[in-house]
Amino acid sequence: LMFQGKALSLTKHSDGIAELIFDLQGESVNKFNLLAVSELDQILTLLEQAKDIKGLLVTSAKDVFIVGADIMEFGAVFAAGPEQIIGHLANNNRNNCRLEDLPFPTVVAINGIALGGGLEFCLSCDYRIASTAASKIGLPETKLGIIPGWGGTVRLPRVAGLDTAVEWIAAGKENTAEQALTARVVDAVVEPAKLRDAALHTLNQAIAGKFDYKARREQKKGPLKLNFIESMMAFETSKAFVGGQAGRNYPAPVSAIKAMQKAADKGRDEALQAEAENFAKMAQTPVAQSLVGIFVNEQLLTKKAKSWEKKADKKIARAAVLGAGIMGGGIAYQSALKGTAIKMKDIAQAGIDLGLSEANKLLSKRVERKKMTAAEMGDVLNRIEPTLVYDGFDKVDIVVEAVVENPKVKQSVLAEAETKVSADTVLASNTSTISITYLAEALQRPENFCGMHFFNPVHMMPLVEVIRGAKTSDNAVARTVAYANAMGKKAIVVKDCPGFLVNRVLFPYLAGFAMLVRDGVDYQRIDKLMETWGWPMGPAYLLDVVGIDTAVHAEKVMADGFPDRMKRDFKSCTDVMFAAGRLGQKNSKGFYNYELDKKGKPAKVASPEALELLKPIVAATPLEISDDDIIARMMVPMATELARCLEEGIVETAAEADMALVYGTGFPPFRGGVFRWIDFIGAQTFIDMAAKFSSLSALYEPPASLKAKAANNQRFYG
Ligand code: NAD
């Protein structure tokens, strides 16, 4: 043993081969954290000084190879300024270069995940042998709004060619070992059991002079082998293409290509400099800070969800859903897909047929896309048991109620179901708006009841709100979170109130929209603007997708719940659409008209009829208003309501609130969430912006906690 650290160790074998082993103590995965970087530095010194080493083998003692740099360390580094960022990169770049320059050949055995800094380390070795178990190999940095910073943009194009480098880096895609082999990123792929032998064999061949490892190093250290015209073409075309794909809110993919372009005719050290400069630029953008913030928040969410799951008295083996409509069908599909058998009960055969045909459609698409085999599809369908009766409900661990959004119907369905299940079965309602405490009044065992609010379409939307009513027990919450985890969803536990968290803040945003339209602002302009701001769809389009009837109904529940600020004293554009029977996408007419496109999907087109219908309720003289003011009038009500939810403890942390919006509404991830957005503009600026519109509605009044934040110059995040 030559070195024993807390992340790395170095052993010398009798045949003159040294082995560097990654095994970060106290963690389930290897990360390239500051500790690993400093230990690598020490190990390289030992290797450089040793006289009798013939070759270096690198392995991992864990299932993964290296997941990448430690993202939890990014915040402090990025905030320290460009020089510190470049200095931070230089430390490990020096390591990777020293590794590349060792006086003997190096081979890495990639036994599992090799991402980001992990793959960049591998690229600094002479040969890369991967196991078939290494299912994730790639450079995902651009997904965090940054670019590879430890030589990825320098070595990948020189090892695998520019096209592969652009494809891998710009999309941040994770590749399998086989894909990495095809792309020439790794040299060979073998069964896990043969990995060590294969790597050693390669190393011995190189030691024996049968492989020219020095030529490989020259290729990595020299300029890219492209002539001027080729390089112009390749870089300009890919910048245009990648820029179009990523959109203007996500600058990192194009920045990575620019770094490669700038470095194309340069040797290694200068090329690394170009990379570091672009990295520092990206690391300081709000986008990178938001995306890294989302990663950190996501860790918190996972941790909380796991700790709830641990508190559950049992695992969910069997589930049931009541109502086989849009939501019930989606819930049954998702449960079955992820392996939990589910009974799907409806009162009408037609409902069941619809639910099953939806599941069938989704599964067939997966088979078409080769994401599953026909046999696997059969297994999933077999896990859904359609029924019109309650047979076997005494054996299910959880029942999700997803019948029509009507309090009386829900209460009676829940009360009936309670008599059919065992004493410990958890009942959960998928209601969008109705108070859980209120629904619980119909039950004998209100402690076994909570909300489990999915979003439409269930298979696409990651969020599930788990709602705790006044009498809900910890175990009911825990089982429900455990079920959400098993379904591959992100559960956030919130307290009961009308609309819970997401709809409670979405309706104020839509109220902001209704007031703008009333005052004479064209909704198509608002839609375009909010989409440019980053929302996946503007508010009018969103209302069409949700369904105008659903929205009108939910809005009423919200107005009853919070009359002081959500009750309207004017007829809104949504009311007009509803009265005219324009229900949105579901009947092909709403704020827009919908026509089926070539793929059979509803495509929106402008609707002169809708505009005409709105004339009577729209101000005769249209309001002259700037784009910024439109955005403020839309966003302030959502933000003040979210701050109120945090203040009231409806949601525990700002991080969970922000993630609920990203996962539940498609809030632009590059903005990191509403609280992150307020942090960026500053709480006082936000309050000043809100004050400008205070005469419109109480929704523009920031709650006390937010005012205090501004007064004390505090942030929601650190
Ligand atoms: P839907 O009308 O598509 O489906 C309701 C189904 O329930 C129908 O198939 C109906 O036959 C069935 N049903 C009615 N009474 C029943 C009973 N006594 N027992 C069993 N089945 C019964 O409605 P949906 O859009 O799926 O909504 C269901 C619930 O989910 C509502 O509470 C809604 O607020 C909520 N939700 C809907 C959305 C959405 O976007 N659609 C999103 C989140 C939550």
XYZ file of C-alpha atoms in Angstrom, residues 405 411 429-441 446 449-453 465-472 477 492-504 557-558 561-562 565 641 644-646 648-652:
57
model
C -64.686 16.777 -8.375
C -67.698 12.073 0.606
C -58.204 11.559 -2.461
C -56.898 12.951 -5.734
C -59.091 16.027 -5.369
C -57.612 19.162 -6.933
C -59.154 21.676 -4.587
C -61.510 20.273 -1.941
C -60.348 20.444 1.675
C -59.103 17.110 2.986
C -60.306 17.933 6.497
C -63.768 18.503 5.072
C -63.832 15.237 3.104
C -62.644 13.418 6.231
C -65.830 14.408 8.042
C -60.199 10.100 9.385
C -57.146 9.531 5.181
C -55.102 12.148 3.298
C -54.820 13.822 -0.086
C -52.745 12.400 -2.933
C -52.900 15.016 -5.650
C -48.837 16.643 -3.386
C -49.502 14.569 -0.282
C -51.950 16.525 1.813
C -52.262 16.191 5.514
C -55.751 16.920 6.889
C -56.439 17.949 10.509
C -56.803 14.324 11.622
C -54.413 12.575 9.187
C -48.817 10.294 5.115
C -44.140 16.889 -1.367
C -46.067 16.847 1.892
C -48.253 19.911 2.384
C -50.879 21.037 4.873
C -54.533 21.169 3.992
C -56.158 24.294 2.547
C -58.298 24.985 -0.537
C -56.188 24.263 -3.620
C -53.356 22.939 -1.425
C -50.082 24.430 -2.614
C -49.959 24.330 -6.400
C -53.536 25.254 -7.282
C -53.640 27.777 -4.476
C -63.720 26.665 -4.766
C -60.722 28.961 -4.417
C -61.842 29.540 0.355
C -60.106 32.910 0.125
C -58.454 38.116 -2.438
C -49.611 33.676 -2.466
C -48.273 33.304 2.240
C -48.256 29.494 1.965
C -44.728 29.383 3.354
C -48.683 29.652 7.068
C -46.671 26.445 7.001
C -48.711 24.967 4.143
C -45.326 24.016 2.743
C -42.319 23.532 5.006
